[in-house]
């Protein structure tokens, strides 16, 4: 049996690897900064407010990293079976009763913690450094 932390790490790893391997350095830096601040945003402002912020900012030019992080969280929660495959995270959280809203908040904070850990390891700010290859971390 796998721990919740292991399942979170497995859910987050492919998404962070995709950013590390397929996006330009400036995008990676923005994504890394956002993931490092996202947990504080949730704790200070609330989950629904943070998701609304990601939705709004993600529509702006040069701010696509907000939408990507929102998409990653949605995919990860779907993969963990916490929301259905056809359900949108923002909608599920907006319609949730208080106990379920608290569960969503706890789960998203757990995922964001893994995002923060993995971006520190996988996204290198120096453009001269080689990008991480998937087989190197498997």
JSON list of C-alpha atoms in Angstrom, two decimals:
[
{"chain": "A", "resi": 1, "resn": "UNK", "atom": "CA", "xyz": [0.00, 0.00, 0.00]},
{"chain": "A", "resi": 2, "resn": "UNK", "atom": "CA", "xyz": [1.30, 3.45, -0.94]},
{"chain": "A", "resi": 3, "resn": "UNK", "atom": "CA", "xyz": [1.14, 6.50, 1.28]},
{"chain": "A", "resi": 4, "resn": "UNK", "atom": "CA", "xyz": [-0.82, 9.61, 0.36]},
{"chain": "A", "resi": 5, "resn": "UNK", "atom": "CA", "xyz": [2.48, 11.46, -0.01]},
{"chain": "A", "resi": 6, "resn": "UNK", "atom": "CA", "xyz": [3.73, 8.88, -2.53]},
{"chain": "A", "resi": 7, "resn": "UNK", "atom": "CA", "xyz": [0.50, 9.16, -4.53]},
{"chain": "A", "resi": 8, "resn": "UNK", "atom": "CA", "xyz": [0.79, 12.97, -4.53]},
{"chain": "A", "resi": 9, "resn": "UNK", "atom": "CA", "xyz": [4.41, 12.79, -5.70]},
{"chain": "A", "resi": 10, "resn": "UNK", "atom": "CA", "xyz": [3.44, 10.39, -8.50]},
{"chain": "A", "resi": 11, "resn": "UNK", "atom": "CA", "xyz": [0.60, 12.67, -9.59]},
{"chain": "A", "resi": 12, "resn": "UNK", "atom": "CA", "xyz": [2.72, 15.83, -9.63]},
{"chain": "A", "resi": 13, "resn": "UNK", "atom": "CA", "xyz": [5.99, 14.48, -11.09]},
{"chain": "A", "resi": 14, "resn": "UNK", "atom": "CA", "xyz": [4.89, 14.15, -14.77]},
{"chain": "A", "resi": 15, "resn": "UNK", "atom": "CA", "xyz": [3.47, 17.68, -14.81]},
{"chain": "A", "resi": 16, "resn": "UNK", "atom": "CA", "xyz": [6.58, 19.29, -13.35]},
{"chain": "A", "resi": 17, "resn": "UNK", "atom": "CA", "xyz": [8.79, 17.22, -15.68]},
{"chain": "A", "resi": 18, "resn": "UNK", "atom": "CA", "xyz": [6.75, 18.44, -18.64]},
{"chain": "A", "resi": 19, "resn": "UNK", "atom": "CA", "xyz": [7.35, 22.05, -17.62]},
{"chain": "A", "resi": 20, "resn": "UNK", "atom": "CA", "xyz": [11.06, 21.39, -17.03]},
{"chain": "A", "resi": 21, "resn": "UNK", "atom": "CA", "xyz": [11.53, 19.69, -20.40]},
{"chain": "A", "resi": 22, "resn": "UNK", "atom": "CA", "xyz": [9.11, 21.42, -22.75]},
{"chain": "A", "resi": 23, "resn": "UNK", "atom": "CA", "xyz": [8.94, 25.10, -21.80]},
{"chain": "A", "resi": 24, "resn": "UNK", "atom": "CA", "xyz": [11.42, 27.96, -22.20]},
{"chain": "A", "resi": 25, "resn": "UNK", "atom": "CA", "xyz": [13.49, 29.10, -19.23]},
{"chain": "A", "resi": 26, "resn": "UNK", "atom": "CA", "xyz": [11.48, 32.28, -18.61]},
{"chain": "A", "resi": 27, "resn": "UNK", "atom": "CA", "xyz": [8.23, 30.28, -18.42]},
{"chain": "A", "resi": 28, "resn": "UNK", "atom": "CA", "xyz": [9.89, 27.76, -16.08]},
{"chain": "A", "resi": 29, "resn": "UNK", "atom": "CA", "xyz": [11.03, 30.56, -13.79]},
{"chain": "A", "resi": 30, "resn": "UNK", "atom": "CA", "xyz": [7.50, 32.04, -13.62]},
{"chain": "A", "resi": 31, "resn": "UNK", "atom": "CA", "xyz": [5.97, 28.60, -13.00]},
{"chain": "A", "resi": 32, "resn": "UNK", "atom": "CA", "xyz": [8.52, 27.88, -10.29]},
{"chain": "A", "resi": 33, "resn": "UNK", "atom": "CA", "xyz": [7.85, 31.19, -8.55]},
{"chain": "A", "resi": 34, "resn": "UNK", "atom": "CA", "xyz": [4.09, 30.66, -8.70]},
{"chain": "A", "resi": 35, "resn": "UNK", "atom": "CA", "xyz": [4.24, 27.14, -7.31]},
{"chain": "A", "resi": 36, "resn": "UNK", "atom": "CA", "xyz": [6.41, 28.31, -4.44]},
{"chain": "A", "resi": 37, "resn": "UNK", "atom": "CA", "xyz": [3.84, 31.02, -3.54]},
{"chain": "A", "resi": 38, "resn": "UNK", "atom": "CA", "xyz": [0.63, 29.13, -4.29]},
{"chain": "A", "resi": 39, "resn": "UNK", "atom": "CA", "xyz": [0.32, 27.36, -0.93]},
{"chain": "A", "resi": 40, "resn": "UNK", "atom": "CA", "xyz": [0.52, 30.68, 0.89]},
{"chain": "A", "resi": 41, "resn": "UNK", "atom": "CA", "xyz": [-2.12, 32.11, -1.43]},
{"chain": "A", "resi": 42, "resn": "UNK", "atom": "CA", "xyz": [-4.48, 29.26, -0.55]},
{"chain": "A", "resi": 43, "resn": "UNK", "atom": "CA", "xyz": [-3.82, 29.58, 3.19]},
{"chain": "A", "resi": 44, "resn": "UNK", "atom": "CA", "xyz": [-4.14, 33.38, 3.25]},
{"chain": "A", "resi": 45, "resn": "UNK", "atom": "CA", "xyz": [-6.91, 33.99, 0.72]},
{"chain": "A", "resi": 46, "resn": "UNK", "atom": "CA", "xyz": [-8.79, 30.70, 0.53]},
{"chain": "A", "resi": 47, "resn": "UNK", "atom": "CA", "xyz": [-8.96, 28.00, -2.11]},
{"chain": "A", "resi": 48, "resn": "UNK", "atom": "CA", "xyz": [-11.77, 29.39, -4.25]},
{"chain": "A", "resi": 49, "resn": "UNK", "atom": "CA", "xyz": [-10.23, 32.86, -4.28]},
{"chain": "A", "resi": 50, "resn": "UNK", "atom": "CA", "xyz": [-6.85, 31.43, -5.32]},
{"chain": "A", "resi": 51, "resn": "UNK", "atom": "CA", "xyz": [-8.42, 29.34, -8.10]},
{"chain": "A", "resi": 52, "resn": "UNK", "atom": "CA", "xyz": [-10.35, 32.39, -9.33]},
{"chain": "A", "resi": 53, "resn": "UNK", "atom": "CA", "xyz": [-7.10, 34.37, -9.35]},
{"chain": "A", "resi": 54, "resn": "UNK", "atom": "CA", "xyz": [-5.38, 31.63, -11.39]},
{"chain": "A", "resi": 55, "resn": "UNK", "atom": "CA", "xyz": [-8.29, 31.60, -13.86]},
{"chain": "A", "resi": 56, "resn": "UNK", "atom": "CA", "xyz": [-8.25, 35.37, -14.28]},
{"chain": "A", "resi": 57, "resn": "UNK", "atom": "CA", "xyz": [-4.49, 35.75, -14.56]},
{"chain": "A", "resi": 58, "resn": "UNK", "atom": "CA", "xyz": [-4.14, 32.70, -16.78]},
{"chain": "A", "resi": 59, "resn": "UNK", "atom": "CA", "xyz": [-6.14, 34.42, -19.52]},
{"chain": "A", "resi": 60, "resn": "UNK", "atom": "CA", "xyz": [-3.60, 37.25, -19.81]},
{"chain": "A", "resi": 61, "resn": "UNK", "atom": "CA", "xyz": [-0.71, 37.23, -22.24]},
{"chain": "A", "resi": 62, "resn": "UNK", "atom": "CA", "xyz": [2.56, 36.14, -20.59]},
{"chain": "A", "resi": 63, "resn": "UNK", "atom": "CA", "xyz": [0.66, 34.80, -17.57]},
{"chain": "A", "resi": 64, "resn": "UNK", "atom": "CA", "xyz": [-0.18, 31.35, -18.94]},
{"chain": "A", "resi": 65, "resn": "UNK", "atom": "CA", "xyz": [1.71, 29.68, -16.09]},
{"chain": "A", "resi": 66, "resn": "UNK", "atom": "CA", "xyz": [-1.27, 30.48, -13.84]},
{"chain": "A", "resi": 67, "resn": "UNK", "atom": "CA", "xyz": [-3.62, 28.53, -16.09]},
{"chain": "A", "resi": 68, "resn": "UNK", "atom": "CA", "xyz": [-1.11, 25.71, -16.44]},
{"chain": "A", "resi": 69, "resn": "UNK", "atom": "CA", "xyz": [-0.83, 25.29, -12.66]},
{"chain": "A", "resi": 70, "resn": "UNK", "atom": "CA", "xyz": [-4.63, 25.30, -12.40]},
{"chain": "A", "resi": 71, "resn": "UNK", "atom": "CA", "xyz": [-4.81, 22.66, -15.16]},
{"chain": "A", "resi": 72, "resn": "UNK", "atom": "CA", "xyz": [-2.16, 20.58, -13.40]},
{"chain": "A", "resi": 73, "resn": "UNK", "atom": "CA", "xyz": [-4.04, 20.66, -10.09]},
{"chain": "A", "resi": 74, "resn": "UNK", "atom": "CA", "xyz": [-7.24, 19.67, -11.88]},
{"chain": "A", "resi": 75, "resn": "UNK", "atom": "CA", "xyz": [-5.55, 16.74, -13.66]},
{"chain": "A", "resi": 76, "resn": "UNK", "atom": "CA", "xyz": [-3.91, 15.59, -10.44]},
{"chain": "A", "resi": 77, "resn": "UNK", "atom": "CA", "xyz": [-7.16, 15.65, -8.46]},
{"chain": "A", "resi": 78, "resn": "UNK", "atom": "CA", "xyz": [-8.86, 13.77, -11.30]},
{"chain": "A", "resi": 79, "resn": "UNK", "atom": "CA", "xyz": [-6.06, 11.21, -11.31]},
{"chain": "A", "resi": 80, "resn": "UNK", "atom": "CA", "xyz": [-6.37, 10.76, -7.55]},
{"chain": "A", "resi": 81, "resn": "UNK", "atom": "CA", "xyz": [-10.13, 10.24, -7.94]},
{"chain": "A", "resi": 82, "resn": "UNK", "atom": "CA", "xyz": [-11.10, 13.32, -5.93]},
{"chain": "A", "resi": 83, "resn": "UNK", "atom": "CA", "xyz": [-13.03, 14.88, -8.81]},
{"chain": "A", "resi": 84, "resn": "UNK", "atom": "CA", "xyz": [-14.51, 13.15, -11.83]},
{"chain": "A", "resi": 85, "resn": "UNK", "atom": "CA", "xyz": [-12.71, 13.20, -15.18]},
{"chain": "A", "resi": 86, "resn": "UNK", "atom": "CA", "xyz": [-15.28, 15.54, -16.74]},
{"chain": "A", "resi": 87, "resn": "UNK", "atom": "CA", "xyz": [-15.46, 17.90, -13.76]},
{"chain": "A", "resi": 88, "resn": "UNK", "atom": "CA", "xyz": [-13.66, 21.24, -13.57]},
{"chain": "A", "resi": 89, "resn": "UNK", "atom": "CA", "xyz": [-11.79, 21.97, -10.34]},
{"chain": "A", "resi": 90, "resn": "UNK", "atom": "CA", "xyz": [-13.09, 25.52, -10.00]},
{"chain": "A", "resi": 91, "resn": "UNK", "atom": "CA", "xyz": [-16.68, 24.36, -10.44]},
{"chain": "A", "resi": 92, "resn": "UNK", "atom": "CA", "xyz": [-16.29, 21.46, -8.00]},
{"chain": "A", "resi": 93, "resn": "UNK", "atom": "CA", "xyz": [-14.81, 23.71, -5.32]},
{"chain": "A", "resi": 94, "resn": "UNK", "atom": "CA", "xyz": [-17.37, 26.46, -5.92]},
{"chain": "A", "resi": 95, "resn": "UNK", "atom": "CA", "xyz": [-20.27, 24.02, -5.50]},
{"chain": "A", "resi": 96, "resn": "UNK", "atom": "CA", "xyz": [-18.81, 22.09, -2.55]},
{"chain": "A", "resi": 97, "resn": "UNK", "atom": "CA", "xyz": [-20.36, 22.09, 0.90]},
{"chain": "A", "resi": 98, "resn": "UNK", "atom": "CA", "xyz": [-18.10, 23.19, 3.77]},
{"chain": "A", "resi": 99, "resn": "UNK", "atom": "CA", "xyz": [-16.75, 19.71, 4.70]},
{"chain": "A", "resi": 100, "resn": "UNK", "atom": "CA", "xyz": [-15.92, 18.91, 1.06]},
{"chain": "A", "resi": 101, "resn": "UNK", "atom": "CA", "xyz": [-14.43, 22.39, 0.57]},
{"chain": "A", "resi": 102, "resn": "UNK", "atom": "CA", "xyz": [-12.11, 21.69, 3.51]},
{"chain": "A", "resi": 103, "resn": "UNK", "atom": "CA", "xyz": [-11.12, 18.36, 1.93]},
{"chain": "A", "resi": 104, "resn": "UNK", "atom": "CA", "xyz": [-10.37, 20.08, -1.38]},
{"chain": "A", "resi": 105, "resn": "UNK", "atom": "CA", "xyz": [-8.28, 22.69, 0.43]},
{"chain": "A", "resi": 106, "resn": "UNK", "atom": "CA", "xyz": [-6.26, 20.05, 2.28]},
{"chain": "A", "resi": 107, "resn": "UNK", "atom": "CA", "xyz": [-5.70, 17.98, -0.88]},
{"chain": "A", "resi": 108, "resn": "UNK", "atom": "CA", "xyz": [-4.69, 20.98, -3.00]},
{"chain": "A", "resi": 109, "resn": "UNK", "atom": "CA", "xyz": [-2.26, 22.12, -0.30]},
{"chain": "A", "resi": 110, "resn": "UNK", "atom": "CA", "xyz": [-0.73, 18.64, -0.30]},
{"chain": "A", "resi": 111, "resn": "UNK", "atom": "CA", "xyz": [-0.33, 18.71, -4.08]},
{"chain": "A", "resi": 112, "resn": "UNK", "atom": "CA", "xyz": [1.10, 22.23, -4.00]},
{"chain": "A", "resi": 113, "resn": "UNK", "atom": "CA", "xyz": [3.64, 21.10, -1.42]},
{"chain": "A", "resi": 114, "resn": "UNK", "atom": "CA", "xyz": [4.87, 18.47, -3.90]},
{"chain": "A", "resi": 115, "resn": "UNK", "atom": "CA", "xyz": [4.87, 21.01, -6.72]},
{"chain": "A", "resi": 116, "resn": "UNK", "atom": "CA", "xyz": [7.10, 23.23, -4.61]},
{"chain": "A", "resi": 117, "resn": "UNK", "atom": "CA", "xyz": [9.47, 20.38, -3.76]},
{"chain": "A", "resi": 118, "resn": "UNK", "atom": "CA", "xyz": [9.74, 19.13, -7.32]},
{"chain": "A", "resi": 119, "resn": "UNK", "atom": "CA", "xyz": [10.21, 22.50, -9.02]},
{"chain": "A", "resi": 120, "resn": "UNK", "atom": "CA", "xyz": [13.11, 23.16, -6.66]},
{"chain": "A", "resi": 121, "resn": "UNK", "atom": "CA", "xyz": [14.72, 19.94, -7.86]},
{"chain": "A", "resi": 122, "resn": "UNK", "atom": "CA", "xyz": [13.71, 19.76, -11.52]},
{"chain": "A", "resi": 123, "resn": "UNK", "atom": "CA", "xyz": [13.61, 23.36, -12.73]},
{"chain": "A", "resi": 124, "resn": "UNK", "atom": "CA", "xyz": [17.03, 24.97, -12.88]},
{"chain": "A", "resi": 125, "resn": "UNK", "atom": "CA", "xyz": [17.10, 28.75, -13.26]},
{"chain": "A", "resi": 126, "resn": "UNK", "atom": "CA", "xyz": [20.50, 28.87, -14.96]},
{"chain": "A", "resi": 127, "resn": "UNK", "atom": "CA", "xyz": [19.95, 28.54, -18.72]},
{"chain": "A", "resi": 128, "resn": "UNK", "atom": "CA", "xyz": [23.35, 26.88, -19.21]},
{"chain": "A", "resi": 129, "resn": "UNK", "atom": "CA", "xyz": [22.36, 23.88, -17.08]},
{"chain": "A", "resi": 130, "resn": "UNK", "atom": "CA", "xyz": [21.07, 20.83, -18.98]},
{"chain": "A", "resi": 131, "resn": "UNK", "atom": "CA", "xyz": [17.39, 20.08, -18.67]},
{"chain": "A", "resi": 132, "resn": "UNK", "atom": "CA", "xyz": [16.32, 17.09, -16.61]},
{"chain": "A", "resi": 133, "resn": "UNK", "atom": "CA", "xyz": [15.60, 13.92, -18.52]},
{"chain": "A", "resi": 134, "resn": "UNK", "atom": "CA", "xyz": [12.77, 11.68, -17.33]},
{"chain": "A", "resi": 135, "resn": "UNK", "atom": "CA", "xyz": [14.93, 8.56, -17.19]},
{"chain": "A", "resi": 136, "resn": "UNK", "atom": "CA", "xyz": [17.37, 10.35, -14.87]},
{"chain": "A", "resi": 137, "resn": "UNK", "atom": "CA", "xyz": [14.74, 10.72, -12.14]},
{"chain": "A", "resi": 138, "resn": "UNK", "atom": "CA", "xyz": [12.88, 7.47, -12.62]}
]
